[in-house]
Tab-separated table of C-alpha atoms in Angstrom:
chain	number	residue	atom	x	y	z
G	671	UNK	CA	0.000	0.000	0.000
G	672	UNK	CA	1.304	3.473	-0.893
G	673	UNK	CA	0.634	5.957	1.869
G	674	UNK	CA	2.889	9.001	1.888
G	675	UNK	CA	2.355	9.333	5.619
G	676	UNK	CA	4.832	12.194	6.075
G	677	UNK	CA	2.543	14.299	3.842
G	678	UNK	CA	-0.896	12.763	4.244
G	679	UNK	CA	-0.761	12.906	8.055
G	680	UNK	CA	1.162	16.171	8.303
G	681	UNK	CA	-0.188	18.855	10.679
G	682	UNK	CA	-1.713	21.749	8.735
G	683	UNK	CA	1.140	24.259	9.258
G	684	UNK	CA	3.626	21.857	7.684
G	685	UNK	CA	1.382	21.075	4.724
G	686	UNK	CA	0.582	24.734	4.159
G	687	UNK	CA	4.298	25.549	4.126
G	688	UNK	CA	4.769	23.037	1.290
G	689	UNK	CA	1.761	24.453	-0.552
G	690	UNK	CA	2.990	28.045	-0.319
G	691	UNK	CA	6.465	27.287	-1.668
G	692	UNK	CA	5.018	25.339	-4.570
G	693	UNK	CA	2.376	27.999	-5.255
G	694	UNK	CA	4.962	30.766	-5.413
G	695	UNK	CA	7.119	28.809	-7.863
G	696	UNK	CA	4.123	27.930	-10.026
G	697	UNK	CA	2.809	31.493	-10.212
G	698	UNK	CA	6.260	32.775	-11.145
G	699	UNK	CA	6.531	30.094	-13.805
G	700	UNK	CA	3.220	30.741	-15.538
G	701	UNK	CA	3.778	34.500	-15.416
G	702	UNK	CA	7.090	34.132	-17.201
G	703	UNK	CA	6.083	31.513	-19.790
G	704	UNK	CA	2.386	31.968	-20.658
G	705	UNK	CA	1.309	35.264	-22.201
G	706	UNK	CA	-2.439	34.893	-21.403
G	707	UNK	CA	-1.626	34.376	-17.702
G	708	UNK	CA	0.717	37.351	-17.687
G	709	UNK	CA	-1.919	39.552	-19.325
G	710	UNK	CA	-4.592	38.489	-16.826
G	711	UNK	CA	-2.333	39.074	-13.830
G	712	UNK	CA	-1.194	42.435	-15.137
G	713	UNK	CA	-4.821	43.465	-15.668
G	714	UNK	CA	-5.602	42.405	-12.088
G	715	UNK	CA	-2.604	44.374	-10.800
G	716	UNK	CA	-0.889	41.381	-9.234
G	717	UNK	CA	2.706	40.185	-9.653
G	718	UNK	CA	4.263	36.879	-8.569
G	719	UNK	CA	6.114	38.673	-5.767
G	720	UNK	CA	2.748	39.688	-4.269
G	721	UNK	CA	1.998	36.060	-3.297
G	722	UNK	CA	3.495	36.017	0.195
G	723	UNK	CA	0.942	33.729	1.876
G	724	UNK	CA	-1.786	31.280	0.909
G	725	UNK	CA	-4.301	33.997	1.740
G	726	UNK	CA	-2.896	35.999	-1.188
G	727	UNK	CA	-4.242	33.379	-3.573
G	728	UNK	CA	-7.485	35.378	-3.669
G	729	UNK	CA	-5.741	38.176	-5.602
G	730	UNK	CA	-4.974	35.940	-8.565
G	731	UNK	CA	-7.496	35.911	-11.440
G	732	UNK	CA	-9.692	32.889	-12.087
G	733	UNK	CA	-9.481	30.672	-15.144
G	734	UNK	CA	-12.345	28.796	-16.790
G	735	UNK	CA	-12.908	26.311	-19.583
G	736	UNK	CA	-13.443	29.302	-21.881
G	737	UNK	CA	-9.813	30.311	-21.333
G	738	UNK	CA	-8.735	26.840	-22.434
G	739	UNK	CA	-10.937	26.999	-25.520
G	740	UNK	CA	-9.807	30.518	-26.383
G	741	UNK	CA	-6.197	29.299	-26.373
G	742	UNK	CA	-6.893	26.022	-28.193
G	743	UNK	CA	-4.979	23.830	-28.626
G	744	UNK	CA	-1.632	24.540	-26.928
G	745	UNK	CA	-1.733	28.240	-26.007
G	746	UNK	CA	-1.562	27.677	-22.223
G	747	UNK	CA	1.322	25.190	-22.272
G	748	UNK	CA	4.383	26.352	-20.325
G	749	UNK	CA	6.936	24.162	-22.105
G	750	UNK	CA	7.870	23.704	-25.770
G	751	UNK	CA	6.037	20.893	-27.527
G	752	UNK	CA	9.174	18.743	-27.761
G	753	UNK	CA	8.922	18.353	-23.962
G	754	UNK	CA	5.270	17.254	-24.110
G	755	UNK	CA	5.095	13.457	-24.299
G	756	UNK	CA	1.303	13.074	-24.196
G	757	UNK	CA	-1.872	15.062	-24.832
G	758	UNK	CA	-5.444	14.331	-23.824
G	759	UNK	CA	-8.604	16.194	-24.790
G	760	UNK	CA	-12.225	16.490	-23.773
G	761	UNK	CA	-14.938	15.275	-26.116
G	762	UNK	CA	-15.930	18.783	-27.073
G	763	UNK	CA	-19.643	17.934	-26.761
G	764	UNK	CA	-20.381	21.337	-25.227
G	765	UNK	CA	-18.047	23.383	-27.424
G	766	UNK	CA	-14.405	23.545	-28.484
G	767	UNK	CA	-12.455	20.594	-27.022
G	768	UNK	CA	-10.094	21.382	-24.160
G	769	UNK	CA	-6.587	20.040	-24.665
G	770	UNK	CA	-4.171	19.174	-21.862
G	771	UNK	CA	-0.530	18.151	-22.052
G	772	UNK	CA	1.945	16.216	-19.915
G	773	UNK	CA	5.714	16.178	-19.624
G	774	UNK	CA	7.515	13.030	-18.518
G	775	UNK	CA	7.507	14.410	-14.956
G	776	UNK	CA	3.748	15.074	-15.210
G	777	UNK	CA	3.068	11.455	-16.182
G	778	UNK	CA	5.115	10.265	-13.190
G	779	UNK	CA	3.222	12.690	-10.950
G	780	UNK	CA	-0.112	11.419	-12.288
G	781	UNK	CA	0.849	7.804	-11.643
G	782	UNK	CA	1.963	8.754	-8.125
G	783	UNK	CA	-1.204	10.579	-7.071
G	784	UNK	CA	-3.399	7.920	-8.649
G	785	UNK	CA	-1.560	5.138	-6.821
G	786	UNK	CA	-1.987	7.050	-3.555
G	787	UNK	CA	-5.692	7.430	-4.321
G	788	UNK	CA	-6.072	3.711	-4.985
G	789	UNK	CA	-4.325	2.953	-1.712
G	790	UNK	CA	-6.925	5.057	0.118
G	791	UNK	CA	-9.556	2.584	-1.097
G	792	UNK	CA	-7.533	-0.353	0.197
G	793	UNK	CA	-6.110	-1.487	-3.146
G	794	UNK	CA	-2.816	-3.388	-2.733
G	795	UNK	CA	-0.137	-5.083	-4.819
G	796	UNK	CA	-2.017	-8.357	-4.697
G	797	UNK	CA	-5.148	-7.021	-6.374
G	798	UNK	CA	-6.348	-7.802	-9.895
G	799	UNK	CA	-7.797	-4.483	-11.069
G	800	UNK	CA	-10.473	-4.513	-13.792
G	801	UNK	CA	-10.136	-1.093	-15.445
G	802	UNK	CA	-13.357	-0.380	-17.360
G	803	UNK	CA	-12.739	3.348	-17.766
G	804	UNK	CA	-12.433	4.450	-21.383
G	805	UNK	CA	-8.992	4.601	-22.934
G	806	UNK	CA	-7.972	7.152	-25.565
G	807	UNK	CA	-8.260	10.936	-25.392
G	808	UNK	CA	-10.403	10.595	-22.248
G	809	UNK	CA	-8.063	10.749	-19.229
G	810	UNK	CA	-9.836	8.085	-17.172
G	811	UNK	CA	-8.486	4.843	-18.592
G	812	UNK	CA	-4.807	5.673	-18.953
G	813	UNK	CA	-4.674	7.739	-15.771
G	814	UNK	CA	-6.028	4.850	-13.733
G	815	UNK	CA	-3.851	2.368	-15.654
G	816	UNK	CA	-0.570	4.078	-14.784
G	817	UNK	CA	-1.615	4.440	-11.150
G	818	UNK	CA	-2.457	0.744	-10.854
G	819	UNK	CA	0.941	-0.188	-12.251
G	820	UNK	CA	2.724	2.304	-9.963
G	821	UNK	CA	0.961	0.699	-7.007
G	822	UNK	CA	2.215	-2.692	-8.118
G	823	UNK	CA	-1.225	-4.224	-8.634
G	824	UNK	CA	-2.187	-6.099	-11.810
G	825	UNK	CA	-4.197	-4.102	-14.319
G	826	UNK	CA	-6.710	-5.590	-16.761
G	827	UNK	CA	-7.039	-2.824	-19.420
G	828	UNK	CA	-10.483	-3.875	-20.591
G	829	UNK	CA	-11.946	-0.368	-21.181
G	830	UNK	CA	-15.701	-0.125	-21.890
G	831	UNK	CA	-18.060	-2.157	-24.022
G	832	UNK	CA	-18.993	-5.813	-24.505
G	833	UNK	CA	-20.320	-6.075	-20.972
G	834	UNK	CA	-21.060	-9.801	-21.040
G	835	UNK	CA	-17.470	-10.535	-22.060
G	836	UNK	CA	-16.315	-8.327	-19.193
G	837	UNK	CA	-18.244	-10.521	-16.755
G	838	UNK	CA	-16.445	-13.580	-18.122
G	839	UNK	CA	-13.084	-11.848	-17.733
G	840	UNK	CA	-13.850	-10.782	-14.163
G	841	UNK	CA	-14.850	-14.321	-13.254
G	842	UNK	CA	-11.976	-16.091	-15.051
G	843	UNK	CA	-9.218	-13.638	-14.100
G	844	UNK	CA	-10.353	-13.229	-10.498
G	845	UNK	CA	-10.832	-9.448	-10.629
G	846	UNK	CA	-10.930	-8.032	-7.096
G	847	UNK	CA	-11.253	-4.300	-7.898
G	848	UNK	CA	-13.534	-2.643	-10.461
G	849	UNK	CA	-12.878	0.800	-11.910
G	850	UNK	CA	-15.751	2.296	-13.922
G	851	UNK	CA	-18.362	5.017	-13.980
G	852	UNK	CA	-21.175	4.230	-11.515
G	853	UNK	CA	-23.712	3.962	-14.322
G	854	UNK	CA	-21.533	1.423	-16.142
G	855	UNK	CA	-21.159	-0.542	-12.908
G	856	UNK	CA	-24.942	-0.973	-12.970
G	857	UNK	CA	-24.746	-2.005	-16.622
G	858	UNK	CA	-22.291	-4.716	-15.597
G	859	UNK	CA	-24.692	-5.821	-12.859
G	860	UNK	CA	-27.396	-6.229	-15.509
G	861	UNK	CA	-24.989	-8.206	-17.701
G	862	UNK	CA	-24.244	-10.488	-14.757
G	863	UNK	CA	-27.942	-11.208	-14.371
G	864	UNK	CA	-28.233	-11.879	-18.108
G	865	UNK	CA	-25.485	-14.522	-18.103
G	866	UNK	CA	-26.543	-15.998	-14.767
G	867	UNK	CA	-23.463	-14.976	-12.785
G	868	UNK	CA	-24.069	-14.032	-9.151
G	869	UNK	CA	-21.842	-11.635	-7.160
G	870	UNK	CA	-20.766	-14.604	-5.038
G	871	UNK	CA	-19.108	-16.164	-8.093
G	872	UNK	CA	-16.790	-13.173	-8.487
G	873	UNK	CA	-13.913	-12.020	-6.292
G	874	UNK	CA	-14.841	-8.338	-6.539
G	875	UNK	CA	-14.205	-6.571	-3.250
G	876	UNK	CA	-14.255	-2.854	-4.017
G	877	UNK	CA	-15.467	-0.609	-6.818
G	878	UNK	CA	-13.915	2.800	-7.561
G	879	UNK	CA	-16.431	4.932	-9.417
G	880	UNK	CA	-16.280	8.475	-10.755
G	881	UNK	CA	-16.461	10.677	-13.872
G	882	UNK	CA	-20.139	11.510	-13.246
G	883	UNK	CA	-22.206	12.681	-10.254
G	884	UNK	CA	-23.896	9.879	-8.327
G	885	UNK	CA	-26.004	9.848	-5.211
G	886	UNK	CA	-25.693	7.876	-1.987
G	887	UNK	CA	-28.758	5.934	-3.083
G	888	UNK	CA	-26.977	4.906	-6.267
G	889	UNK	CA	-23.956	3.861	-4.199
G	890	UNK	CA	-26.190	1.553	-2.194
G	891	UNK	CA	-27.613	0.140	-5.423
G	892	UNK	CA	-24.144	-0.579	-6.845
G	893	UNK	CA	-23.027	-2.187	-3.593
G	894	UNK	CA	-26.130	-4.359	-3.372
G	895	UNK	CA	-26.092	-5.542	-6.976
G	896	UNK	CA	-22.342	-6.208	-7.202
G	897	UNK	CA	-21.682	-7.216	-3.598
G	898	UNK	CA	-18.828	-4.705	-3.205
G	899	UNK	CA	-17.738	-1.644	-1.257
G	900	UNK	CA	-18.265	1.298	-3.663
G	901	UNK	CA	-16.048	4.358	-3.226
G	902	UNK	CA	-15.968	7.697	-4.984
G	903	UNK	CA	-13.011	9.117	-6.912
G	904	UNK	CA	-12.711	12.664	-8.219
G	905	UNK	CA	-10.650	14.109	-11.003
G	906	UNK	CA	-10.900	16.240	-14.087
G	907	UNK	CA	-8.716	16.329	-17.138
G	908	UNK	CA	-7.886	20.017	-16.774
G	909	UNK	CA	-6.297	19.432	-13.358
G	910	UNK	CA	-4.603	16.097	-14.152
G	911	UNK	CA	-7.283	13.434	-14.651
G	912	UNK	CA	-8.397	10.878	-12.051
G	913	UNK	CA	-6.481	11.002	-8.790
G	914	UNK	CA	-7.222	14.536	-7.565
G	915	UNK	CA	-9.293	13.278	-4.614
G	916	UNK	CA	-10.445	9.922	-3.297
G	917	UNK	CA	-12.565	8.422	-0.564
G	918	UNK	CA	-10.858	6.188	1.931
G	919	UNK	CA	-12.823	3.241	3.304
G	920	UNK	CA	-14.586	5.654	5.700
G	921	UNK	CA	-16.928	6.553	2.832
G	922	UNK	CA	-19.173	8.811	4.877
G	923	UNK	CA	-16.349	11.297	5.443
G	924	UNK	CA	-15.746	12.758	1.961
G	925	UNK	CA	-12.863	12.446	-0.495
G	926	UNK	CA	-9.312	13.243	0.559
G	927	UNK	CA	-7.747	15.833	-1.758
G	928	UNK	CA	-4.078	15.280	-2.661
G	929	UNK	CA	-3.380	18.763	-1.338
G	930	UNK	CA	0.362	18.686	-1.719
G	931	UNK	CA	-0.262	18.831	-5.489
G	932	UNK	CA	-3.756	20.336	-5.879
G	933	UNK	CA	-4.696	23.403	-3.830
G	934	UNK	CA	-8.494	23.586	-3.327
G	935	UNK	CA	-10.823	26.513	-2.650
G	936	UNK	CA	-14.576	26.876	-2.337
G	937	UNK	CA	-15.999	30.120	-3.728
G	938	UNK	CA	-19.419	31.650	-4.043
G	939	UNK	CA	-20.382	30.936	-7.689
G	940	UNK	CA	-22.136	34.305	-7.966
G	941	UNK	CA	-19.777	36.700	-6.174
G	942	UNK	CA	-16.626	34.531	-6.600
G	943	UNK	CA	-15.643	35.390	-3.040
G	944	UNK	CA	-13.772	32.589	-1.191
G	945	UNK	CA	-15.862	30.721	1.371
G	946	UNK	CA	-14.680	29.125	4.649
G	947	UNK	CA	-14.455	25.394	5.314
G	948	UNK	CA	-17.893	23.816	5.584
G	949	UNK	CA	-19.663	26.252	3.266
G	950	UNK	CA	-21.192	24.939	0.028
G	951	UNK	CA	-19.994	26.561	-3.170
G	952	UNK	CA	-18.014	26.067	-6.367
G	953	UNK	CA	-14.812	24.053	-6.217
G	954	UNK	CA	-11.686	25.809	-7.518
G	955	UNK	CA	-8.263	24.200	-7.984
G	956	UNK	CA	-4.718	25.428	-8.438
G	957	UNK	CA	-2.168	22.865	-9.604
G	958	UNK	CA	1.034	23.175	-7.590
G	959	UNK	CA	3.454	20.818	-9.332
G	960	UNK	CA	2.328	20.232	-12.927
G	961	UNK	CA	4.789	21.291	-15.621
G	962	UNK	CA	3.278	21.280	-19.118
G	963	UNK	CA	-0.197	22.530	-18.297
G	964	UNK	CA	-0.535	24.121	-14.857
G	965	UNK	CA	-3.740	25.928	-13.956
G	966	UNK	CA	-4.198	28.760	-11.488
G	967	UNK	CA	-7.565	29.110	-9.750
G	968	UNK	CA	-9.466	26.949	-12.210
G	969	UNK	CA	-13.229	27.061	-11.743
G	970	UNK	CA	-14.444	23.471	-11.985
G	971	UNK	CA	-18.184	24.304	-11.937
G	972	UNK	CA	-18.582	21.450	-9.423
G	973	UNK	CA	-20.629	22.154	-6.292
G	974	UNK	CA	-19.167	20.798	-3.050
G	975	UNK	CA	-17.775	21.848	0.316
G	976	UNK	CA	-14.451	21.313	2.099
G	977	UNK	CA	-14.157	19.427	5.380
G	978	UNK	CA	-11.125	20.274	7.504
G	979	UNK	CA	-11.445	17.856	10.440
G	980	UNK	CA	-8.988	14.919	10.382
G	981	UNK	CA	-10.427	11.628	9.192
G	982	UNK	CA	-10.637	8.437	11.235
G	983	UNK	CA	-8.124	6.890	8.806
G	984	UNK	CA	-5.427	9.214	10.166
G	985	UNK	CA	-5.054	11.471	7.135
G	986	UNK	CA	-5.090	15.213	7.754
G	987	UNK	CA	-5.670	16.117	4.101
G	988	UNK	CA	-8.725	18.297	3.647
G	989	UNK	CA	-11.720	16.436	2.236
G	990	UNK	CA	-14.305	17.424	-0.332
G	991	UNK	CA	-17.884	16.281	-0.027
G	992	UNK	CA	-19.333	14.191	-2.846
G	993	UNK	CA	-20.106	16.534	-5.729
G	994	UNK	CA	-23.715	17.683	-5.375
G	995	UNK	CA	-24.020	18.832	-8.980
G	996	UNK	CA	-22.536	21.380	-11.322
G	997	UNK	CA	-23.317	25.023	-11.741
G	998	UNK	CA	-23.648	24.420	-15.473
G	999	UNK	CA	-25.707	21.221	-15.021
G	1000	UNK	CA	-28.083	22.990	-12.725
G	1001	UNK	CA	-31.515	23.380	-14.232
G	1002	UNK	CA	-33.741	26.296	-13.299
G	1003	UNK	CA	-37.343	25.128	-13.630
G	1004	UNK	CA	-39.781	27.992	-13.010
G	1005	UNK	CA	-37.338	29.606	-10.629
G	1006	UNK	CA	-36.378	26.401	-8.788
G	1007	UNK	CA	-32.796	25.088	-8.932
G	1008	UNK	CA	-32.748	21.383	-9.797
G	1009	UNK	CA	-29.729	19.072	-9.994
G	1010	UNK	CA	-30.137	15.668	-11.694
G	1011	UNK	CA	-28.483	14.006	-8.675
G	1012	UNK	CA	-31.360	15.263	-6.499
G	1013	UNK	CA	-33.860	13.599	-8.819
G	1014	UNK	CA	-31.841	10.391	-8.762
G	1015	UNK	CA	-31.941	10.378	-4.966
G	1016	UNK	CA	-35.745	10.587	-5.081
G	1017	UNK	CA	-36.149	7.831	-7.659
G	1018	UNK	CA	-33.773	5.271	-6.194
G	1019	UNK	CA	-35.615	5.460	-2.898
G	1020	UNK	CA	-38.875	4.240	-4.470
G	1021	UNK	CA	-39.505	0.504	-4.586
G	1022	UNK	CA	-39.938	-0.906	-8.077
G	1023	UNK	CA	-37.966	1.880	-9.770
G	1024	UNK	CA	-34.734	0.980	-11.547
G	1025	UNK	CA	-31.682	3.319	-11.225
G	1026	UNK	CA	-31.999	4.462	-14.850
G	1027	UNK	CA	-33.827	7.620	-15.790
G	1028	UNK	CA	-33.797	10.553	-18.177
G	1029	UNK	CA	-34.928	14.073	-17.473
G	1030	UNK	CA	-36.286	16.197	-20.312
G	1031	UNK	CA	-36.950	19.926	-20.092
G	1032	UNK	CA	-39.083	21.787	-22.624
G	1033	UNK	CA	-40.606	25.240	-22.915
G	1034	UNK	CA	-44.303	25.462	-23.693
G	1035	UNK	CA	-45.188	29.061	-24.395
G	1036	UNK	CA	-43.356	30.966	-21.666
G	1037	UNK	CA	-43.399	28.139	-19.139
G	1038	UNK	CA	-40.821	25.426	-18.529
G	1039	UNK	CA	-41.993	21.840	-18.223
G	1040	UNK	CA	-40.063	18.900	-16.830
G	1041	UNK	CA	-40.680	15.297	-17.842
G	1042	UNK	CA	-39.043	12.247	-16.322
G	1043	UNK	CA	-38.619	8.941	-18.110
G	1044	UNK	CA	-38.275	6.237	-15.459
G	1045	UNK	CA	-37.500	2.556	-15.861
G	1046	UNK	CA	-39.429	0.233	-13.575
G	1047	UNK	CA	-38.781	-3.388	-12.702
G	1048	UNK	CA	-40.241	-6.175	-14.839
G	1049	UNK	CA	-42.913	-7.230	-12.358
G	1050	UNK	CA	-44.103	-3.644	-11.876
G	1051	UNK	CA	-44.255	-2.929	-15.619
G	1052	UNK	CA	-46.392	-6.018	-16.238
G	1053	UNK	CA	-48.713	-5.247	-13.317
G	1054	UNK	CA	-52.183	-3.732	-13.401
G	1055	UNK	CA	-52.806	-0.240	-14.747
G	1056	UNK	CA	-53.816	0.996	-11.294
G	1057	UNK	CA	-50.447	-0.098	-9.874
G	1058	UNK	CA	-48.591	1.851	-12.586
G	1059	UNK	CA	-50.844	4.853	-12.026
G	1060	UNK	CA	-50.157	4.687	-8.303
G	1061	UNK	CA	-46.398	4.566	-8.870
G	1062	UNK	CA	-46.599	7.505	-11.285
G	1063	UNK	CA	-48.457	9.599	-8.694
G	1064	UNK	CA	-45.962	8.570	-5.990
G	1065	UNK	CA	-43.014	9.755	-8.099
G	1066	UNK	CA	-44.744	13.019	-8.991
G	1067	UNK	CA	-45.583	13.638	-5.343
G	1068	UNK	CA	-42.068	12.864	-4.064
G	1069	UNK	CA	-40.442	15.044	-6.718
G	1070	UNK	CA	-42.809	17.892	-5.848
G	1071	UNK	CA	-42.222	17.519	-2.093
G	1072	UNK	CA	-38.426	17.207	-2.234
G	1073	UNK	CA	-37.420	19.233	-5.307
G	1074	UNK	CA	-40.270	21.720	-5.272
G	1075	UNK	CA	-41.185	21.269	-8.952
G	1076	UNK	CA	-44.043	19.596	-10.771
G	1077	UNK	CA	-43.086	17.021	-13.378
G	1078	UNK	CA	-44.680	14.680	-15.855
G	1079	UNK	CA	-43.712	11.032	-15.344
G	1080	UNK	CA	-43.576	8.302	-17.952
G	1081	UNK	CA	-42.881	4.761	-16.764
G	1082	UNK	CA	-41.021	2.619	-19.281
G	1083	UNK	CA	-40.031	-1.029	-19.394
G	1084	UNK	CA	-36.637	-2.233	-18.148
G	1085	UNK	CA	-33.608	-1.455	-20.374
G	1086	UNK	CA	-35.522	0.833	-22.710
G	1087	UNK	CA	-33.422	3.886	-21.785
G	1088	UNK	CA	-30.213	3.950	-23.822
G	1089	UNK	CA	-27.205	2.720	-21.859
G	1090	UNK	CA	-23.821	4.392	-21.945
G	1091	UNK	CA	-20.373	2.847	-21.595
G	1092	UNK	CA	-19.139	6.116	-20.117
G	1093	UNK	CA	-21.050	8.987	-18.583
G	1094	UNK	CA	-24.794	8.504	-18.633
G	1095	UNK	CA	-26.787	11.181	-20.468
G	1096	UNK	CA	-29.297	12.078	-17.798
G	1097	UNK	CA	-30.586	15.432	-19.055
G	1098	UNK	CA	-32.096	16.539	-22.358
G	1099	UNK	CA	-32.733	20.281	-22.282
G	1100	UNK	CA	-34.739	21.318	-25.346
G	1101	UNK	CA	-35.195	24.924	-24.284
G	1102	UNK	CA	-33.649	27.720	-26.329
G	1103	UNK	CA	-32.261	29.719	-23.443
């Protein structure tokens, strides 16, 4: 097990001393090598020498995905391209793709933080790790792969797709750890049922799931259907990929942030003022040690809060609460803020409802309408009309009571909602806003 105890259990003053030295070097570096950073800092009236404490971080300008797109593809790199040994990119489904680069030192750093993250979930050298994250330009597969190897565990680089074959591989190879999105973990559970393989026939012990928001109710569903301990991992390609933060086996305590490399803040998404520990707001990261593509005060759009109290595992690293949603995924329905994860929490708590749904928002005249497509179990779908009507009213009532919005509900048969091998598409917003 890799546990950098001298850092992960360090009292706060010692850790903050490391953070400050690395922050000062990073700010100086980007100011000298990246013209867009220098222009932003000059416009804000701040120089690298002005960063004398961590509290001075607030004087540095923010960066967003728009900055990455505006400087597409390599305009924010701090090293010449001959020093960049790998690039990754987002899918570009919401606009211009964002491109990130890595030097040889960055790849080693990524493997190191990912191996430390895996260790938090109890993964050891003896584990057979089934890596079902997507390989390619997406950072998930390769980021996890290098971390597994750095830990000394055995990696099965299966990626996504062909779920029934994956079940055979897990059974025959003795996979003990599963890495996948939570929605794909449920797809695998369905494939197990299809081929008649029970959780008891597999050696799976723990699942490490991320890349999309998921509720505590969905965690319970994954654990029940796969017979595993399901833990949350956090990362984003702009910061490094997977391995930014990870739950330890005390999964009710939040995800430990690898703070010696990634400096977190929580800010008010409207005023952009920094918020204290415990307050809910937008998560912002500054990379402290990355070479090719460092980011200063990057707004992630993820909604969370930071928890400062030491964890029962002994780590003193600050923790982030499970992401509650995103500021750009947030739907405003007739003045009410709605996150898809809130809807999921409502649905999974209702007996007979499967953990697969799709939310559709339309505008009729000047009013927004919300419809929810919900899969129900086989025995419910084939039941009497009055039973289906009762379930429909129950869902509508619970959504109204908990989310404060009225919705239309359509119950559909099992497996009729399109499955994804990666992130599930939960929301279809047809409004022209």
